[in-house]
Short mmCIF file of C-alpha atoms and ligand atoms in Angstrom, two decimals:
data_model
loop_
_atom_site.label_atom_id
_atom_site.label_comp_id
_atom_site.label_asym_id
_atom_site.label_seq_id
_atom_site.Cartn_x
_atom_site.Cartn_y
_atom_site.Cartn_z
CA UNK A 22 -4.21 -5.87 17.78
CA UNK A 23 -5.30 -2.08 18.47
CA UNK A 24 -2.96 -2.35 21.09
CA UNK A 25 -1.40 0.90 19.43
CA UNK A 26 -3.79 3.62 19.37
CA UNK A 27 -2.90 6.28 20.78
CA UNK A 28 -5.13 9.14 23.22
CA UNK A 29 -5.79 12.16 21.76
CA UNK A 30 -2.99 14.01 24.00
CA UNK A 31 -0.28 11.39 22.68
CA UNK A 32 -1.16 11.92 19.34
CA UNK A 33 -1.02 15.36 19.73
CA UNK A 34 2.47 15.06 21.19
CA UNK A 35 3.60 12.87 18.12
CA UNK A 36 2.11 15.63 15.90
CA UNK A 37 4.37 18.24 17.23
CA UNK A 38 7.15 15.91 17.52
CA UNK A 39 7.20 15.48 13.51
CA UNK A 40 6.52 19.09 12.72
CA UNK A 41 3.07 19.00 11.84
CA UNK A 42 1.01 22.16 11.12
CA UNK A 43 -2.07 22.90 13.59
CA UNK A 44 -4.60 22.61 10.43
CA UNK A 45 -3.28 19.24 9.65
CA UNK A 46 -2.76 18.43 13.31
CA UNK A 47 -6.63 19.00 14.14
CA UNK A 48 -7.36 16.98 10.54
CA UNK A 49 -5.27 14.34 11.94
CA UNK A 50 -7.17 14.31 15.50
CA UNK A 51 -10.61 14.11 13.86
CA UNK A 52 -9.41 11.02 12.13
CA UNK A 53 -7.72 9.39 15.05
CA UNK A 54 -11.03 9.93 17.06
CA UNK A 55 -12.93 7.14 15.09
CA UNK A 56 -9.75 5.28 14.75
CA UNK A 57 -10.77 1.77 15.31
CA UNK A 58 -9.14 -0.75 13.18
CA UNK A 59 -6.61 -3.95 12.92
CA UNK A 60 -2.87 -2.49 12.16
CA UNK A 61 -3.69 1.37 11.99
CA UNK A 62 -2.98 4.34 14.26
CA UNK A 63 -4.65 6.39 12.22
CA UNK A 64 -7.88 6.24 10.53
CA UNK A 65 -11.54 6.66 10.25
CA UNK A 66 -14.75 5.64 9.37
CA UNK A 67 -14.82 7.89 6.42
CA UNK A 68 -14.53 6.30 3.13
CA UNK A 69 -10.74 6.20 2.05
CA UNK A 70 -9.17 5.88 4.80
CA UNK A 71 -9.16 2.32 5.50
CA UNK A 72 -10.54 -0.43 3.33
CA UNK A 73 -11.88 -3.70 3.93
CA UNK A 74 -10.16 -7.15 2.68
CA UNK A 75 -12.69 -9.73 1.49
CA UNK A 76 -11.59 -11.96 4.44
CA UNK A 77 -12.86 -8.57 6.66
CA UNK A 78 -9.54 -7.23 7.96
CA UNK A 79 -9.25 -3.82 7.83
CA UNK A 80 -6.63 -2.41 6.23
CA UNK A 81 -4.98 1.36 6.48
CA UNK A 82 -5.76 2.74 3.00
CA UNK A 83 -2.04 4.43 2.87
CA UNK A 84 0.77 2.11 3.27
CA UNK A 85 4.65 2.25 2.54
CA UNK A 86 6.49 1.05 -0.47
CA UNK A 87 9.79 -0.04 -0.11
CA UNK A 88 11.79 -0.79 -3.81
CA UNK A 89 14.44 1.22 -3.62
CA UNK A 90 14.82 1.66 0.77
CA UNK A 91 17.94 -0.58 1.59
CA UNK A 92 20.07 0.68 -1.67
CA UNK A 93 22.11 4.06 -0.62
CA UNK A 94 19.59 6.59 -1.85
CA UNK A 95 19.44 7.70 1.84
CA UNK A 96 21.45 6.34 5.33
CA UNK A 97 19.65 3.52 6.34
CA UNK A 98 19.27 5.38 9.82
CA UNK A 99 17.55 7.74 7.70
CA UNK A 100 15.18 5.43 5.01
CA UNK A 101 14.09 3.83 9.21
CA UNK A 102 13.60 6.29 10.45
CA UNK A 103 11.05 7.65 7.54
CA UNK A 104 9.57 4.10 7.93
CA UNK A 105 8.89 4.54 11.97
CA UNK A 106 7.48 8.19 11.19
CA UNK A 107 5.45 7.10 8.82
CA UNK A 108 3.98 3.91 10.83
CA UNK A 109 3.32 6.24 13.96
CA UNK A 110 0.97 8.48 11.71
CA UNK A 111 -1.16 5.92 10.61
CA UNK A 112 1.14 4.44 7.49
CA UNK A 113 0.90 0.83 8.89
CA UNK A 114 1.14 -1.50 6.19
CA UNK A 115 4.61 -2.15 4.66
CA UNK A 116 5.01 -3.31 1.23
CA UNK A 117 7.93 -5.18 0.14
CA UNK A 118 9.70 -8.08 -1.72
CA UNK A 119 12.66 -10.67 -1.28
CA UNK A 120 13.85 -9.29 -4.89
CA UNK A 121 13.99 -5.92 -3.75
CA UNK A 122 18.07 -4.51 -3.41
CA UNK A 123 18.60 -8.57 -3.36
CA UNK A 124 16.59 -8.75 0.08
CA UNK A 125 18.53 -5.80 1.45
CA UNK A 126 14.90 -4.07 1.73
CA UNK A 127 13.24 -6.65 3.83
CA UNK A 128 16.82 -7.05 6.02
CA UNK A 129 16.12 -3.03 6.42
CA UNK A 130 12.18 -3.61 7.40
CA UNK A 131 13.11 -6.35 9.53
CA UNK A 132 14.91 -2.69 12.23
CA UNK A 133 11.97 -1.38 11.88
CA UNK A 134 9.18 -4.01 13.53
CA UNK A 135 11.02 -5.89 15.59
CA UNK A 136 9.12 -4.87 18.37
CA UNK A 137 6.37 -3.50 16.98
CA UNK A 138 5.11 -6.78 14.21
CA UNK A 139 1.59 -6.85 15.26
CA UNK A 140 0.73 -3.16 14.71
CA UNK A 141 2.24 -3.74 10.86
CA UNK A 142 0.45 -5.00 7.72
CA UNK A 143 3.47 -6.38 6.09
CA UNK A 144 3.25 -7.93 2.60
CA UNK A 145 5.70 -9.42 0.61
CA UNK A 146 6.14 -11.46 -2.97
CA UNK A 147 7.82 -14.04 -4.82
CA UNK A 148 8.62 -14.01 -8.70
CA UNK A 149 7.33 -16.09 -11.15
CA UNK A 150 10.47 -17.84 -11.40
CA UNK A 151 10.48 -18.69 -7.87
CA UNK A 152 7.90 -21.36 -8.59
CA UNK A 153 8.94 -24.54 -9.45
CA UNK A 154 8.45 -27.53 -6.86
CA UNK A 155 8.09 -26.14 -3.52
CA UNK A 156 9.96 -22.31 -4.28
CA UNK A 157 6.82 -20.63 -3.25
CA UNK A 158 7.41 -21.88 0.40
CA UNK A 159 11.23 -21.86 0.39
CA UNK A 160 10.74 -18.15 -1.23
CA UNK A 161 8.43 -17.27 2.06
CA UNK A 162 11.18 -18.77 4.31
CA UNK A 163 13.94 -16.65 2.91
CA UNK A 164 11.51 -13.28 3.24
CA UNK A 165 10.45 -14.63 6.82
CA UNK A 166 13.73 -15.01 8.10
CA UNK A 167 15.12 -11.50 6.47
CA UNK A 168 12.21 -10.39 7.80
CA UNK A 169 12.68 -11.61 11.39
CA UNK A 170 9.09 -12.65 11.89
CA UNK A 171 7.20 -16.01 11.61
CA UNK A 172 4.12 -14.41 9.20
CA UNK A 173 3.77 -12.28 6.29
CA UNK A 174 -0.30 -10.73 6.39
CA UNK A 175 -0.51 -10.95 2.49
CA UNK A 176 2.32 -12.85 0.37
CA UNK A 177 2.26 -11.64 -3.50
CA UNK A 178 2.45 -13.03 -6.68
CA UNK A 179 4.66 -10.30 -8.01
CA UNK A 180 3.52 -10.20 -11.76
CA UNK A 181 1.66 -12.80 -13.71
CA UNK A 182 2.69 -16.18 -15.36
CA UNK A 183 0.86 -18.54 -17.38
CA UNK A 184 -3.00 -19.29 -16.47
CA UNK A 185 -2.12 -22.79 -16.63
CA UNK A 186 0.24 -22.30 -13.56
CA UNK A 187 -2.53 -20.61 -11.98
CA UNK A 188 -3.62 -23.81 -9.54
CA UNK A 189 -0.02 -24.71 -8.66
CA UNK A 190 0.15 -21.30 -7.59
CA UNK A 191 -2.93 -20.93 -5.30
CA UNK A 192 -2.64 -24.76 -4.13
CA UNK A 193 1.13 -23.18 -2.43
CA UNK A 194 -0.57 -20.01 -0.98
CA UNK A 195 -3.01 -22.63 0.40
CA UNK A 196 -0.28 -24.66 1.91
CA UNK A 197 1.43 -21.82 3.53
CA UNK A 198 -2.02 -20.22 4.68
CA UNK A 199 -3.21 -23.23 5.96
CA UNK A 200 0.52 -23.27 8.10
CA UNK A 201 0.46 -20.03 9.85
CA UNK A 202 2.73 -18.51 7.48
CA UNK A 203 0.99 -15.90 5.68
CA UNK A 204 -2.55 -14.62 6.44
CA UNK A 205 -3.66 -13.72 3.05
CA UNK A 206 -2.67 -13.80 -0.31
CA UNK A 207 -2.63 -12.26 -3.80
CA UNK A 208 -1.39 -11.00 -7.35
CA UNK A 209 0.25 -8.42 -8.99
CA UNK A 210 0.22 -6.73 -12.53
CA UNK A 211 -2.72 -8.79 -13.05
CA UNK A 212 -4.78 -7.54 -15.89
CA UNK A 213 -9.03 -8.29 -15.55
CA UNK A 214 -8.70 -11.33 -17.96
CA UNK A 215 -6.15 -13.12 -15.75
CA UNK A 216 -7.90 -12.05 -12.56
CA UNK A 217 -11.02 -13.92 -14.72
CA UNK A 218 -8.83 -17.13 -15.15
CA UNK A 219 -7.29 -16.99 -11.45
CA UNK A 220 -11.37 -17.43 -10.56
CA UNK A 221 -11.58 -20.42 -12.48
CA UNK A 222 -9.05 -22.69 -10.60
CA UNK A 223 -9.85 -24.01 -7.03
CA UNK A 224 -9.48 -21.46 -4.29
CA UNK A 225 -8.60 -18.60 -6.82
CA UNK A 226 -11.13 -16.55 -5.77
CA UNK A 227 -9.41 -16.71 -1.94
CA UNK A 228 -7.03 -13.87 -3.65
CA UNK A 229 -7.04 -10.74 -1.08
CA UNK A 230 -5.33 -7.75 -4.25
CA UNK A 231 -4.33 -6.74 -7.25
CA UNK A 232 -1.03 -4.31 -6.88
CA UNK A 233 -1.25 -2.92 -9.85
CA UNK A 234 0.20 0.94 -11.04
CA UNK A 235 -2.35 3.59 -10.10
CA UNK A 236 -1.97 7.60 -10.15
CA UNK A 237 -3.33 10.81 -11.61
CA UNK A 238 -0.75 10.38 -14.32
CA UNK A 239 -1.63 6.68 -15.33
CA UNK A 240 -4.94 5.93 -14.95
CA UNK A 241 -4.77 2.70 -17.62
CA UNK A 242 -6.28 0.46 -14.92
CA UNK A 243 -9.63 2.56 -14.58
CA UNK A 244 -11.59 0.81 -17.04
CA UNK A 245 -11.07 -3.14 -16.81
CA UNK A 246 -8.58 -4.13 -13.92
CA UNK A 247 -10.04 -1.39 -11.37
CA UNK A 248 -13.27 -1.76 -12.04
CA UNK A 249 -12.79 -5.79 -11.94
CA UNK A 250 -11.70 -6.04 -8.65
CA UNK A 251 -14.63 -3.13 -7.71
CA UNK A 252 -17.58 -5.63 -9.13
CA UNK A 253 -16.01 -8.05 -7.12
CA UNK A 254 -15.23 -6.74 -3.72
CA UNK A 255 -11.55 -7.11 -3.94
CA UNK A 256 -9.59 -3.98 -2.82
CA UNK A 257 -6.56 -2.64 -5.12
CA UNK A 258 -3.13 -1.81 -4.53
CA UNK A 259 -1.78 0.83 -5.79
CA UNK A 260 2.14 1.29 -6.53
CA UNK A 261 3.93 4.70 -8.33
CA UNK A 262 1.01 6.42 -6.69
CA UNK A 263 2.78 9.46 -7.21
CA UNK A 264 3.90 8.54 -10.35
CA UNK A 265 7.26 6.96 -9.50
CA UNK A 266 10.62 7.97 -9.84
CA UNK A 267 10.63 8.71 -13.77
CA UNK A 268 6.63 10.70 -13.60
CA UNK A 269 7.03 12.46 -9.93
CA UNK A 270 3.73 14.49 -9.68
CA UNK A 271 4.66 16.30 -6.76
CA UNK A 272 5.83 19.75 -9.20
CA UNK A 273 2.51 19.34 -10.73
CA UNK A 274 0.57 23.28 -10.32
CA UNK A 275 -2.37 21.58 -10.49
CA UNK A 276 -2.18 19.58 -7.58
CA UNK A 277 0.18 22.59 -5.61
CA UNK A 278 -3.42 25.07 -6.24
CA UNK A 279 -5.78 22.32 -4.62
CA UNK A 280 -3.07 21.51 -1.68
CA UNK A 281 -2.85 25.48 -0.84
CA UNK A 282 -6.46 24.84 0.12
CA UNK A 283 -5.99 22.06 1.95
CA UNK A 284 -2.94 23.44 3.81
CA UNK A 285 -0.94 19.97 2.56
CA UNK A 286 1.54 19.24 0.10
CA UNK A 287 0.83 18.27 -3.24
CA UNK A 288 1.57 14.83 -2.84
CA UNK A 289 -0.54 14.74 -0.17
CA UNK A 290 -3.52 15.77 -2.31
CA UNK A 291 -1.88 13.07 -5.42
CA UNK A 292 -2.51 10.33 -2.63
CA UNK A 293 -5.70 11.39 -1.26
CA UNK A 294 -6.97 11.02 -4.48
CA UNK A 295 -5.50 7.92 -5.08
CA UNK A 296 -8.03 6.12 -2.01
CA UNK A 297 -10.52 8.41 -2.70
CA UNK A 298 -13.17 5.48 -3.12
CA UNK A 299 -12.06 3.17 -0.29
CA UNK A 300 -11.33 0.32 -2.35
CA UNK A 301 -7.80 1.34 -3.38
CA UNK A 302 -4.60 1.07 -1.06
CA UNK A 303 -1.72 3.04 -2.04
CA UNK A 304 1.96 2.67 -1.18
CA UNK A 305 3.84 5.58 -1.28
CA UNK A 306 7.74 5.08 -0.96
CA UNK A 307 9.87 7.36 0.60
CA UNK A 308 13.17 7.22 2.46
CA UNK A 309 13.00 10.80 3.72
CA UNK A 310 11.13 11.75 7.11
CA UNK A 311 9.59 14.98 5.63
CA UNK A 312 7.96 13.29 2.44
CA UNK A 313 6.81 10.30 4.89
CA UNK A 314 4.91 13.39 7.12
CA UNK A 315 3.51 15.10 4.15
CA UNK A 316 2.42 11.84 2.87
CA UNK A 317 0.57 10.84 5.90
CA UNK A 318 -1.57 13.47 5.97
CA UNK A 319 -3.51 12.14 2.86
CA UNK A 320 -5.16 9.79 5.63
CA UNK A 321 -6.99 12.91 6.56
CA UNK A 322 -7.89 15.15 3.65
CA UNK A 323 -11.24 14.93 1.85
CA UNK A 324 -11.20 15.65 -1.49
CA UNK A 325 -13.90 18.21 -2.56
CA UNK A 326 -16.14 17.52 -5.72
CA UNK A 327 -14.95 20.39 -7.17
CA UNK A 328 -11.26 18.98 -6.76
CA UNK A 329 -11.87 16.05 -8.07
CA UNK A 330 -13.31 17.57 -11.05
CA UNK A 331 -10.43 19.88 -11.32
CA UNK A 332 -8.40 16.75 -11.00
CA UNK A 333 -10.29 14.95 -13.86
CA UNK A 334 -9.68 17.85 -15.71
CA UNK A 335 -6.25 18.40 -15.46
CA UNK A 336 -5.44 14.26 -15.73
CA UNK A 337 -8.02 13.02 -17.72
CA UNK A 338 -6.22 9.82 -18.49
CA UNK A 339 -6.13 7.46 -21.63
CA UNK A 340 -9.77 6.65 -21.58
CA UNK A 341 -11.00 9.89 -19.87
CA UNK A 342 -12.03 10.60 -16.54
CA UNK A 343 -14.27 7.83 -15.24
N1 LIG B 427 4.20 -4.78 -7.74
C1 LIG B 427 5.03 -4.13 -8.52
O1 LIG B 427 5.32 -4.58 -9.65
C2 LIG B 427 5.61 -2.81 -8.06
C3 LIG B 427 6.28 -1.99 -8.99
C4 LIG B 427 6.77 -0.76 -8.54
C5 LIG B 427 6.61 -0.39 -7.20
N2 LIG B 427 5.99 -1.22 -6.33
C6 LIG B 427 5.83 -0.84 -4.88
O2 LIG B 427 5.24 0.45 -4.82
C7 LIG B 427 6.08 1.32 -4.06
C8 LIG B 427 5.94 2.75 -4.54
O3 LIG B 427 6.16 2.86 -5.92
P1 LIG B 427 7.34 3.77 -6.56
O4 LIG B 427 8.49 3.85 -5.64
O5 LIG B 427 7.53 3.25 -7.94
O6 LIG B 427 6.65 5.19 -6.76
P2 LIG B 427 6.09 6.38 -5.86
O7 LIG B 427 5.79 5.96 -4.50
O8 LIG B 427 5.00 6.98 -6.69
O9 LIG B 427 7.31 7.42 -5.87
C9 LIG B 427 8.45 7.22 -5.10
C10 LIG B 427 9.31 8.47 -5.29
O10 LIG B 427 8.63 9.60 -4.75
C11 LIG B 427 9.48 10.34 -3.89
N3 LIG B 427 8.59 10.92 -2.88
C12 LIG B 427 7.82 10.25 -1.97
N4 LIG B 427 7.10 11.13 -1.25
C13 LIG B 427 7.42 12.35 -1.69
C14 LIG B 427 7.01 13.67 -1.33
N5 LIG B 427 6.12 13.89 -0.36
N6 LIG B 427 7.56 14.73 -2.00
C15 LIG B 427 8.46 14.52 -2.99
N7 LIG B 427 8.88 13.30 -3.39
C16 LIG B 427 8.36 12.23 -2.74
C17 LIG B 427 10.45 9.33 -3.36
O11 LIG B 427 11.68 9.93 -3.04
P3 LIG B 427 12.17 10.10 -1.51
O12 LIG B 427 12.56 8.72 -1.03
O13 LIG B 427 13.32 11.02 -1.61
O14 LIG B 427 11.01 10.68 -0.75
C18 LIG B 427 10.64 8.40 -4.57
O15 LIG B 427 11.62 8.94 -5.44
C19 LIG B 427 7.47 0.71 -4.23
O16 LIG B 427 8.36 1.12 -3.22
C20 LIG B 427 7.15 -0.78 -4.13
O17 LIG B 427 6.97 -1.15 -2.77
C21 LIG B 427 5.46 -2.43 -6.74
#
């Protein structure tokens, strides 16, 4: 499984292959040195960079979204190309869906790890109207075979649906855990209250996530869902975590003053903050090699106190900072 780690002089090489400044270069080194975990090439045992699943994988704390990679925003060469980059610095865990561009993002995905599946986290959902009889596991199929592998690592339940469909639900994760074809599962959207009632039914409390919305510039999950999944060991993941395509933090002067310290790109510092505590995952999209590289380097930037309290500051959020 750690097949992929890479020396010190090939990671070095990859560095200057993608452009990367010395500072962030030598950042990136120190984190590969403690590398040591399932799926990542880059990491470390500082808090943030990877975080633990209750079943006790290890998971890279910055993945790679994919909602909009497969649709024409950028040549496909190109949105693979950004995915590959971003997988060789560390970016190992791939975040999808079969309704995403009609299944045209997983059909992209499916370039990018054939030959490479068991260095990838790769998670993927079905919709709440997927449900009915056996759609969860004729939903998987479909994602498996656009997919071109035989597992998903985590399979999602894309947003919520009625607590009483909770046990139908978890009773077909079951089923396709218990056959090989996904490793984990979990929700999405889920607010603390339904997370409450998924614990009720049988095996609820097997669920791996919450991917819920999580940046500087929304900051609603902080007090219940967040904090939820916190009390109960459950890592989050976070999507928009740089605000998405309508709330783009990366012009924010804020963020551009703390990044000129760090030598990194204010998205950089907008995802570093994001898994600051090691119990959040975020997954960035991009479809352009250059974002993917200043992305990556969030793996290896600690946040000082004094950023994060400029940070709090400067996005205090609905309920303030907490
Ligand atoms: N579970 C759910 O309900 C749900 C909902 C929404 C999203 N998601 C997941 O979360 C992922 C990410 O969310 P998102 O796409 O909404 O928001 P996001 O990752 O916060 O923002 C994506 C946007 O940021 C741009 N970008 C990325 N890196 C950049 C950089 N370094 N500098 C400047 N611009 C940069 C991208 O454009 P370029 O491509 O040009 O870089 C894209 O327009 C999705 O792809 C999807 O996998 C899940």
């Amino acid at each position: 499984m750690i097949k992929h780690l890479l020396s010190r002089r090939q990671f070095n090489a990859s560095c200057a292959a993608f452009g990367l400044s010395l500072p962030t270069m030598s950042a990136m080194v120190a984190v590969k040195g403690s590398a040591r975990v399932l799926g990542t090439g880059a990491a470390s045992k500082t808090a943030g960079r990877t975080v633990k699943a209750p079943d006790g994988t290890t998971i890279p704390a910055l993945g790679q979204g994919s909602s909009h990679l497969g649709l024409g925003r950028h040549p496909p060469a190109v949105e693979e190309e950004a995915l590959r980059i971003g997988i060789s610095l560390g970016m190992t865990l791939i975040d999808t869906s079969g309704n995403y561009g009609n299944g045209r993002s997983e059909e992209l995905i499916s370039h990018v790890i054939a030959g490479q599946r068991d260095r990838i986290f790769l998670v993927s959902k079905v919709e709440p109207n997927q449900l009915s009889g056996d759609g969860i596991a004729r939903a998987c199929e479909a994602s498996l075979a656009r997919l071109g592998t035989d597992y998903l690592d985590l399979y999602l339940l894309h947003s919520p649906v009625p607590s009483t469909q909770f046990s139908g639900v978890v009773a077909g994760f079951e089923q396709l855990r218990t056959a090989g074809k996904i490793r984990a599962w979990g929700v999405s959207n889920f607010n603390s209250g339904q997370m409450e009632d998924l614990f009720r039914v049988p095996d609820g409390h097997r669920c791996a996530t919450n991917q819920v919305p999580y940046s500087l510039n929304y900051r609603h999950i902080e007090p219940a869902a967040l904090s939820w999944c916190k009390q109960h060991n459950m890592p989050v993941m976070a999507y928009s975590p740089l605000g998405g395509d309508n709330n783009l933090l990366v012009g924010d002067r804020t963020l551009a003053q703390i990044a000129a310290t760090h030598d990194c790109s204010a998205a950089a510092v907008a995802l570093a903050w994001v898994i600051r505590s090691g119990n959040v995952i975020a997954i960035p999209e991009s479809g352009s090699p250059a974002h993917v590289k200043e992305n990556a380097v969030a793996l290896s930037i600690a946040l000082t106190p004094r950023d994060l309290q400029t940070l709090d500051a400067a996005f205090p959020g609905p309920f303030g900072a907490t």
